[in-house]
Amino acid sequence: MACRLRRAIADKVSQVLGLPSDNVVQHIRTIPVHRKHESPDFQLFVNSLPADGSGCTISRHEAKAEKLAAKLVCDSVISEIGTAKGSITFKIKRDLLVKTVLQQINQDGPRYGFNSDLLSGLRRGRTIVEFSSPNIAKRFHVGHLRSTIIGNFIANLKQAVGNEVIRMNYLGDWGLQFGLLGAGFNKFGCEEKLKANPLQHLFEVYVKVNEKAEEDGDIKLSAQEFMLKLERGDPQALSLWQHFRDLSIQEYAKVYERLGVHFDDYSGESFYREKSQAVLKLLKDKGMLRKMDKGTAVVDLSEEGDLSSFATVMRSDGTSLYITRDIAAVIDRIGKYNFDEMIYVTDKSQQTHFQQLFKILKRMGYNHGECCHHIPFGLVRGMKTRRGNVVFLEDVLDEARSRMLKNMATTDTSKQLEDPSDTAEQIGLAALIVQDFKGQLSSDYNFDWDKALQSSGDTGVFMQYSHARLHSLQALNSQELKDIDTSYLQEASAVAVLQHLLRYDEVIQKTLEDYQPRYLVAYLITLWHVSSFSTMCVWFCPVG
């Protein structure tokens, strides 16, 4: 693996500079593969080394690189040393490169890339990832797709590098929408329709009561009264709410199973409806709660204490708000899990909410607020089915499966499958995920079914095909690696694959730093491309 070779280079450089090897090794990076010609393997930019007080101009960096390179000599590991744009480049002896990479893959198997010096300094511990978080009594909206797959990716990545991960689904199961739904169900609901198709019927009731509420003030009043009953623990109101909640979770479980997602904890705003009152009291005791003329209560977040920036934490009727319940949830999780890190995955419209949340926690004296992070994502535009605009995630998954089945049926190379529908579902899901992960998470993007489901190009379908092809090679060459004849793996295409495999630990590190799946997706796509040009047989697929 790269760390062994990187360490050998670091030892050599540290001897010349008189620096500890550990101070150098973190700055040695692999060089991206060039498909048209062979390139060096590693690079060390001199501006990443401790400053010597001589300035940092480009010409100075180039001169410094030339000077340092002249003091380094090749050895049993390094075959060539050169310079390029203020950096020193290192080419590893090809027989050693082949043996090192293949033996490490053989030794580590699926853990290849994770036993690296670059990852040794990671802060590990207990990580809560809160993601998906649909609103109870509503069908799974397509807008929750991004939160679900991004959160699942981050949870998987954190677990892969050694964190204890708690996957949390913080359900939107409280608030004024339940007042409307409760009042609406009493007027427009049907228990038989609810049993037949729970979320669809609740959605229909919710739409109808919202329409009526625009015309009829009495319905708004009924909704407020129902919500007050919930807040006060009225048994009949709570029973209806619990019924909606249980049915919703059962329906969501079906969608999560299709997505390959699971949760360790189903939490929800409702759990903190009483605890939020304790939060309000705590804020008051700390002198942080300020009553406004209209009866609401706020926390002043301005630097000057002039209310130029504030967060409303209580309505005029004394009921809690979303942020109040979020504060209560963090405090509760500190006691319950004593987490080292908590990651929220939501759309970017909630950035201000989480900025306020973290600032309030800090002012309340909870240092855990500094360990909380918000991963924002943008909107998906243009996701339509053949029937028109989509609202619900099940429709998107059905559409992906349907289109993929049609593509498979018209492809001459498709094999006869025992369950083509299941295969189409898995490939279609991969297409959706890769399309989503290719760009910056915070950016909006336009979805295109034809582009997403192409079998060629940088798509999830292409990646699935390439992955299957490499596994076929693996099945043909399943014997354990012992003696390796490196002479068969000296051609440029084989070396390109090995060079790219060297980069895996750096890609993992970069992905962890920014929580951006696009780095890993780009790495995999390049791997499929370089391996398709190679004649080498791959025994193990380290990222499969």
XYZ file of C-alpha atoms in Angstrom, residues 8-543:
536
model
C 10.358 5.128 2.707
C 10.365 8.454 0.841
C 9.667 10.403 4.039
C 12.608 8.730 5.799
C 14.926 9.760 2.979
C 13.710 13.370 2.893
C 13.744 13.711 6.684
C 17.389 12.660 6.839
C 18.362 15.459 4.460
C 16.186 18.111 6.157
C 16.804 17.009 9.742
C 13.071 16.727 10.385
C 11.127 13.900 12.056
C 9.813 11.496 9.448
C 6.264 11.898 10.818
C 6.385 15.605 9.937
C 7.128 14.759 6.301
C 5.035 11.664 5.568
C 1.688 13.502 5.753
C 2.764 15.824 2.933
C 3.790 13.159 0.420
C 1.001 12.629 -2.066
C 0.381 10.273 -4.949
C 0.210 11.699 -8.457
C -3.065 11.256 -10.383
C -2.824 8.681 -13.144
C -2.178 9.974 -16.653
C -3.843 7.740 -19.213
C -1.628 8.705 -22.164
C 1.820 8.378 -20.631
C 3.466 6.955 -17.525
C 4.045 9.387 -14.693
C 5.955 9.398 -11.388
C 4.191 7.896 -8.381
C 4.624 10.396 -5.535
C 5.030 14.132 -5.135
C 6.198 16.413 -2.319
C 5.441 20.129 -2.621
C 8.149 22.089 -0.836
C 5.699 24.773 0.311
C 4.068 22.138 2.528
C 7.301 21.719 4.506
C 8.166 23.913 7.525
C 8.932 27.474 6.379
C 12.537 28.632 6.419
C 11.711 32.344 6.434
C 13.001 32.867 2.897
C 9.690 33.853 1.310
C 7.108 31.850 -0.594
C 7.202 32.997 -4.228
C 6.715 30.452 -7.003
C 10.277 30.890 -8.226
C 11.568 30.382 -4.699
C 9.602 27.151 -4.378
C 10.997 25.866 -7.648
C 14.537 26.708 -6.589
C 13.997 25.069 -3.215
C 12.675 21.929 -4.900
C 15.691 21.765 -7.230
C 18.075 22.221 -4.320
C 16.434 19.515 -2.205
C 16.126 17.081 -5.109
C 19.847 17.409 -5.790
C 20.595 16.116 -2.289
C 18.412 13.037 -2.668
C 19.640 9.863 -4.322
C 17.845 6.835 -5.698
C 18.002 3.579 -3.787
C 16.377 0.139 -3.619
C 12.918 1.768 -3.453
C 13.179 4.849 -5.683
C 14.248 4.585 -9.321
C 13.894 8.251 -10.366
C 13.812 11.630 -8.597
C 12.737 14.770 -10.424
C 11.076 18.164 -9.986
C 7.889 19.744 -11.293
C 6.223 23.070 -10.406
C 7.768 23.551 -7.000
C 7.642 19.901 -6.064
C 9.881 16.841 -5.954
C 8.622 13.740 -7.764
C 9.496 10.130 -6.980
C 9.176 7.074 -9.171
C 9.109 3.711 -7.411
C 10.903 0.717 -8.886
C 8.283 -1.085 -10.888
C 8.836 -4.596 -9.531
C 8.580 -3.238 -5.976
C 5.456 -1.243 -6.837
C 3.730 -4.357 -8.193
C 4.654 -6.560 -5.241
C 3.808 -3.945 -2.619
C 0.338 -3.147 -3.928
C -0.743 -6.713 -4.688
C 0.614 -8.137 -1.435
C -1.142 -5.401 0.548
C -4.416 -6.097 -1.236
C -3.975 -9.805 -0.571
C -3.227 -9.135 3.094
C -5.922 -6.537 3.831
C -8.726 -7.634 1.500
C -11.766 -5.359 2.003
C -9.782 -3.325 4.541
C -7.264 -2.259 1.915
C -6.544 1.464 2.189
C -7.676 1.855 5.791
C -4.424 0.806 7.513
C -2.663 3.966 6.436
C -0.458 6.574 8.093
C -2.746 9.215 6.643
C -5.714 7.858 8.616
C -3.835 7.032 11.823
C -4.449 10.478 13.299
C -8.214 10.473 12.774
C -10.328 11.291 15.781
C -12.383 8.197 16.437
C -15.160 7.605 18.894
C -18.937 7.569 18.958
C -20.598 9.356 16.056
C -24.311 10.052 15.707
C -25.490 10.601 12.150
C -28.989 12.051 11.990
C -30.462 11.710 8.520
C -33.564 11.069 6.426
C -36.046 12.391 9.040
C -39.334 12.349 7.099
C -42.500 13.911 8.435
C -44.870 11.417 9.997
C -48.264 10.889 8.341
C -46.912 11.984 4.964
C -45.688 9.808 2.139
C -41.931 9.667 1.759
C -41.221 12.816 -0.218
C -38.589 12.664 -2.960
C -36.836 15.554 -1.208
C -35.791 13.114 1.524
C -33.897 10.929 -0.953
C -30.762 13.054 -0.755
C -30.743 13.163 3.050
C -31.212 9.392 3.191
C -28.481 8.333 0.754
C -25.985 11.031 1.827
C -26.499 10.266 5.519
C -26.156 6.544 4.874
C -22.917 7.166 2.955
C -21.430 9.227 5.795
C -22.488 6.639 8.390
C -20.904 3.823 6.357
C -17.696 5.803 5.850
C -17.392 6.686 9.534
C -17.923 3.062 10.489
C -15.349 1.890 7.937
C -12.599 4.011 9.534
C -13.331 2.695 13.027
C -16.003 4.929 14.532
C -18.897 3.551 16.550
C -21.800 4.889 14.516
C -25.372 5.433 15.653
C -27.727 5.934 12.709
C -30.582 8.123 13.888
C -33.865 8.928 12.182
C -35.263 12.037 13.854
C -38.870 11.930 12.719
C -40.945 15.044 12.187
C -43.742 13.755 14.397
C -44.857 16.929 16.161
C -45.948 20.427 15.307
C -48.857 22.354 13.858
C -49.223 20.020 10.861
C -50.555 17.417 13.287
C -53.120 19.868 14.510
C -54.351 20.199 10.942
C -54.194 16.460 10.310
C -55.975 15.608 13.552
C -58.738 18.092 12.866
C -58.880 17.010 9.219
C -59.117 13.297 9.926
C -62.126 13.844 12.147
C -63.854 15.526 9.193
C -62.500 13.774 6.095
C -60.800 10.595 7.311
C -61.856 6.990 6.667
C -60.468 4.123 8.757
C -60.883 1.596 5.929
C -58.900 3.744 3.496
C -56.314 4.307 6.224
C -55.786 0.559 6.631
C -55.642 -0.038 2.865
C -53.083 2.667 2.050
C -52.104 4.576 5.215
C -49.822 7.315 3.934
C -51.723 7.957 0.737
C -54.969 8.464 2.642
C -53.325 10.690 5.256
C -51.801 12.719 2.436
C -55.228 13.130 0.832
C -56.720 14.223 4.161
C -53.879 16.694 4.734
C -54.296 18.254 1.276
C -58.053 18.554 1.714
C -57.913 20.088 5.183
C -55.289 22.608 4.051
C -57.531 23.685 1.194
C -60.507 24.068 3.520
C -58.446 25.904 6.133
C -57.755 28.665 3.593
C -61.497 29.325 3.369
C -62.741 28.345 6.828
C -61.301 29.979 9.928
C -63.045 27.439 12.135
C -60.822 24.654 10.736
C -57.700 26.635 11.662
C -59.122 27.061 15.137
C -59.877 23.306 15.347
C -56.299 22.554 14.312
C -54.908 24.805 17.047
C -57.200 23.208 19.603
C -56.141 19.702 18.546
C -52.468 20.681 18.849
C -53.043 22.094 22.311
C -54.695 18.803 23.298
C -51.596 16.962 22.102
C -49.304 19.300 24.034
C -51.403 18.761 27.185
C -51.436 14.964 26.778
C -55.112 14.440 25.931
C -55.516 10.609 25.699
C -57.829 10.607 22.678
C -55.665 13.015 20.677
C -52.493 11.148 21.619
C -54.049 7.826 20.643
C -54.869 9.103 17.142
C -51.396 10.639 16.804
C -49.742 7.376 17.904
C -51.827 5.470 15.375
C -50.617 7.748 12.569
C -47.027 7.471 13.776
C -46.970 3.659 13.933
C -48.520 3.301 10.485
C -46.042 5.784 9.037
C -42.970 4.006 10.401
C -44.235 0.688 9.024
C -44.597 2.230 5.564
C -41.207 3.980 5.728
C -39.515 0.694 6.602
C -40.509 -0.660 3.179
C -38.790 2.234 1.430
C -35.653 1.950 3.577
C -35.419 -1.740 2.751
C -35.428 -0.900 -0.962
C -32.674 1.663 -0.382
C -30.560 -0.724 1.716
C -30.696 1.646 4.683
C -31.204 0.839 8.355
C -31.400 2.875 11.568
C -30.319 2.177 15.119
C -32.621 4.737 16.690
C -36.007 6.092 15.642
C -36.295 9.297 17.608
C -38.673 12.187 17.058
C -39.682 15.688 18.043
C -42.568 14.307 20.108
C -40.153 12.739 22.580
C -38.944 16.213 23.519
C -42.261 18.031 23.823
C -42.020 17.919 27.626
C -38.234 18.151 27.801
C -38.403 21.357 25.745
C -40.177 23.019 28.674
C -37.163 22.171 30.815
C -34.971 23.778 28.142
C -37.024 26.978 28.323
C -36.640 27.019 32.099
C -32.893 26.452 31.796
C -32.589 29.294 29.292
C -34.558 31.524 31.659
C -32.392 30.564 34.648
C -29.275 31.405 32.633
C -30.716 34.792 31.743
C -30.825 33.934 28.047
C -34.604 34.035 27.534
C -36.204 37.316 26.495
C -39.952 37.852 26.200
C -41.175 39.860 23.217
C -44.204 42.174 23.047
C -46.282 39.565 21.200
C -45.660 37.005 23.932
C -43.045 34.944 22.117
C -39.692 34.184 23.756
C -36.328 34.493 22.017
C -32.628 33.958 22.635
C -30.499 36.964 21.683
C -27.637 35.777 19.461
C -26.214 39.208 18.615
C -22.765 40.220 19.742
C -23.943 43.593 21.042
C -27.081 42.349 22.814
C -29.315 44.451 20.559
C -31.475 41.617 19.165
C -30.086 42.198 15.695
C -29.815 38.413 15.563
C -32.069 36.132 17.581
C -33.784 32.736 17.588
C -37.424 32.335 18.604
C -37.717 29.404 21.028
C -41.325 29.698 22.297
C -44.677 30.660 20.760
C -46.975 33.155 22.400
C -49.186 30.319 23.686
C -46.210 28.747 25.484
C -45.744 25.801 23.121
C -42.322 24.744 21.908
C -40.722 25.237 18.519
C -38.529 23.026 16.327
C -35.300 24.598 17.591
C -36.383 24.232 21.241
C -36.934 20.527 20.720
C -33.588 20.263 18.902
C -31.822 21.791 21.912
C -33.583 19.286 24.165
C -32.569 16.459 21.823
C -28.871 17.380 21.932
C -28.893 17.624 25.724
C -30.675 14.266 25.953
C -28.198 12.591 23.561
C -25.243 13.904 25.543
C -26.558 12.055 28.571
C -27.718 8.963 26.693
C -24.848 8.425 24.256
C -22.014 10.731 25.399
C -21.208 11.172 21.725
C -17.929 12.502 20.387
C -19.465 13.863 17.209
C -22.936 14.448 15.802
C -23.656 15.026 12.118
C -26.933 16.414 10.775
C -27.740 15.805 7.102
C -30.458 18.138 5.813
C -31.089 20.469 2.883
C -29.273 23.789 2.828
C -32.401 25.778 3.709
C -31.781 24.737 7.335
C -28.266 26.180 7.563
C -29.398 29.182 9.625
C -31.332 26.880 11.970
C -28.249 24.817 12.768
C -26.015 27.853 13.096
C -28.424 29.169 15.706
C -28.677 25.770 17.393
C -24.915 25.368 17.760
C -24.503 28.945 18.998
C -27.223 28.524 21.638
C -25.661 25.281 22.881
C -22.277 26.956 23.175
C -23.736 29.885 25.141
C -25.538 27.421 27.396
C -22.140 25.930 28.237
C -22.377 22.688 26.281
C -19.015 22.038 24.613
C -20.618 19.241 22.600
C -22.017 21.972 20.377
C -18.531 22.319 18.889
C -18.641 18.612 17.929
C -21.872 19.042 15.965
C -21.768 19.517 12.202
C -24.383 20.250 9.593
C -23.919 18.734 6.117
C -26.154 20.759 3.768
C -27.269 19.651 0.337
C -28.989 21.329 -2.590
C -32.183 20.602 -4.477
C -32.814 18.151 -7.317
C -34.693 19.614 -10.251
C -36.437 17.892 -13.132
C -37.034 14.503 -11.514
C -40.130 13.380 -13.397
C -41.780 10.091 -14.234
C -43.556 9.332 -17.480
C -46.744 10.412 -15.716
C -45.320 13.860 -14.986
C -43.831 15.555 -11.915
C -43.040 13.276 -9.004
C -43.589 13.993 -5.358
C -42.969 10.647 -3.729
C -39.813 8.585 -3.452
C -41.539 5.269 -4.181
C -42.470 6.663 -7.607
C -38.837 7.499 -8.320
C -37.635 4.019 -7.333
C -40.384 2.392 -9.408
C -39.481 4.576 -12.371
C -35.767 3.698 -12.101
C -36.593 -0.013 -12.021
C -39.052 0.252 -14.914
C -36.667 2.185 -17.159
C -33.773 -0.126 -16.331
C -35.865 -3.209 -17.130
C -36.703 -1.709 -20.506
C -33.021 -0.935 -21.176
C -32.018 -4.476 -20.201
C -34.639 -5.983 -22.485
C -33.315 -4.068 -25.495
C -29.624 -4.866 -24.851
C -28.228 -7.828 -26.800
C -25.535 -8.569 -24.200
C -27.956 -8.916 -21.269
C -27.888 -12.379 -19.718
C -30.921 -14.378 -18.654
C -31.497 -13.572 -14.989
C -33.435 -15.380 -12.296
C -34.925 -12.116 -11.054
C -34.509 -9.343 -13.654
C -36.755 -7.004 -11.678
C -34.458 -7.162 -8.643
C -31.376 -6.620 -10.814
C -33.042 -3.655 -12.479
C -33.917 -2.247 -9.060
C -30.310 -2.484 -7.830
C -28.792 -1.007 -10.995
C -31.414 1.728 -11.094
C -30.702 2.635 -7.479
C -26.954 2.754 -8.203
C -27.692 5.083 -11.110
C -29.651 7.435 -8.837
C -26.963 7.448 -6.157
C -24.015 8.008 -8.511
C -25.887 10.783 -10.320
C -26.485 12.426 -6.943
C -22.934 11.956 -5.637
C -21.015 13.203 -8.667
C -21.227 16.891 -7.757
C -20.804 19.199 -4.785
C -23.485 18.294 -2.253
C -24.520 21.882 -1.592
C -25.205 22.507 -5.288
C -28.603 22.144 -6.906
C -28.604 19.955 -9.985
C -30.888 19.028 -12.864
C -31.793 15.360 -13.020
C -31.903 13.575 -16.376
C -33.159 9.985 -16.563
C -31.487 9.249 -19.902
C -28.091 10.432 -18.715
C -28.394 8.689 -15.341
C -29.256 5.312 -16.896
C -26.697 5.309 -19.708
C -24.630 2.116 -19.803
C -21.572 4.049 -20.978
C -19.993 7.163 -19.590
C -19.518 8.090 -15.964
C -22.755 6.620 -14.641
C -23.865 4.211 -11.951
C -24.851 1.693 -14.635
C -21.315 1.777 -16.067
C -19.852 1.370 -12.560
C -22.064 -1.642 -11.829
C -21.055 -3.239 -15.119
C -17.350 -2.625 -14.441
C -17.632 -3.918 -10.905
C -19.279 -7.125 -12.152
C -16.569 -7.564 -14.787
C -13.784 -7.220 -12.210
C -15.518 -9.712 -9.944
C -15.611 -12.159 -12.852
C -11.847 -11.776 -13.185
C -11.522 -12.312 -9.459
C -13.522 -15.546 -9.687
C -11.200 -16.800 -12.430
C -8.113 -16.025 -10.366
C -9.149 -16.812 -6.819
C -5.919 -18.512 -5.774
C -3.906 -16.912 -2.991
C -1.061 -14.653 -4.063
C 2.349 -16.014 -3.083
C 5.065 -15.742 -5.684
C 4.452 -12.865 -8.081
C 6.208 -12.651 -11.431
C 6.317 -8.867 -11.785
C 7.588 -9.022 -15.368
C 4.033 -9.588 -16.616
C 2.812 -6.361 -14.997
C 5.293 -3.818 -16.317
C 3.263 -2.416 -19.208
C 1.908 1.093 -18.843
C -1.764 0.059 -18.558
C -1.042 -2.318 -15.669
C 1.151 0.239 -13.918
C -1.640 2.829 -14.255
C -4.025 0.571 -12.324
C -1.457 0.007 -9.591
C -0.695 3.720 -9.354
C -4.382 4.489 -9.004
C -4.795 1.864 -6.288
C -2.017 3.639 -4.380
C -4.280 6.696 -4.088
C -7.137 5.042 -2.229
C -6.136 6.090 1.304
C -5.766 9.710 0.180
C -9.246 9.637 -1.338
C -10.694 8.263 1.894
C -8.922 10.998 3.853
C -10.177 13.761 1.560
C -13.733 12.397 1.633
C -13.687 12.378 5.433
C -12.383 15.939 5.592
C -15.166 17.423 3.468
C -17.911 14.769 3.686
C -18.159 14.919 -0.099
C -18.918 11.566 -1.814
C -17.803 13.004 -5.161
C -14.141 12.298 -4.374
C -14.796 8.596 -3.957
C -17.118 8.452 -6.969
C -14.502 10.157 -9.162
C -11.856 7.737 -7.886
C -14.016 4.716 -8.704
C -14.902 5.992 -12.151
C -11.209 6.507 -12.948
C -10.444 3.034 -11.606
C -12.998 1.499 -13.948
C -11.567 3.449 -16.876
C -7.913 2.573 -16.261
C -8.715 -1.063 -15.509
C -10.659 -1.394 -18.754
C -7.449 -0.597 -20.650
C -5.342 -2.986 -18.611
C -4.545 -6.606 -19.465
C -3.719 -7.443 -15.865
C -5.922 -9.825 -13.877
C -7.315 -8.304 -10.704
C -7.408 -10.731 -7.782
C -9.166 -8.410 -5.357
C -11.386 -5.381 -5.784
C -10.421 -3.201 -2.762
C -13.329 -0.801 -3.067
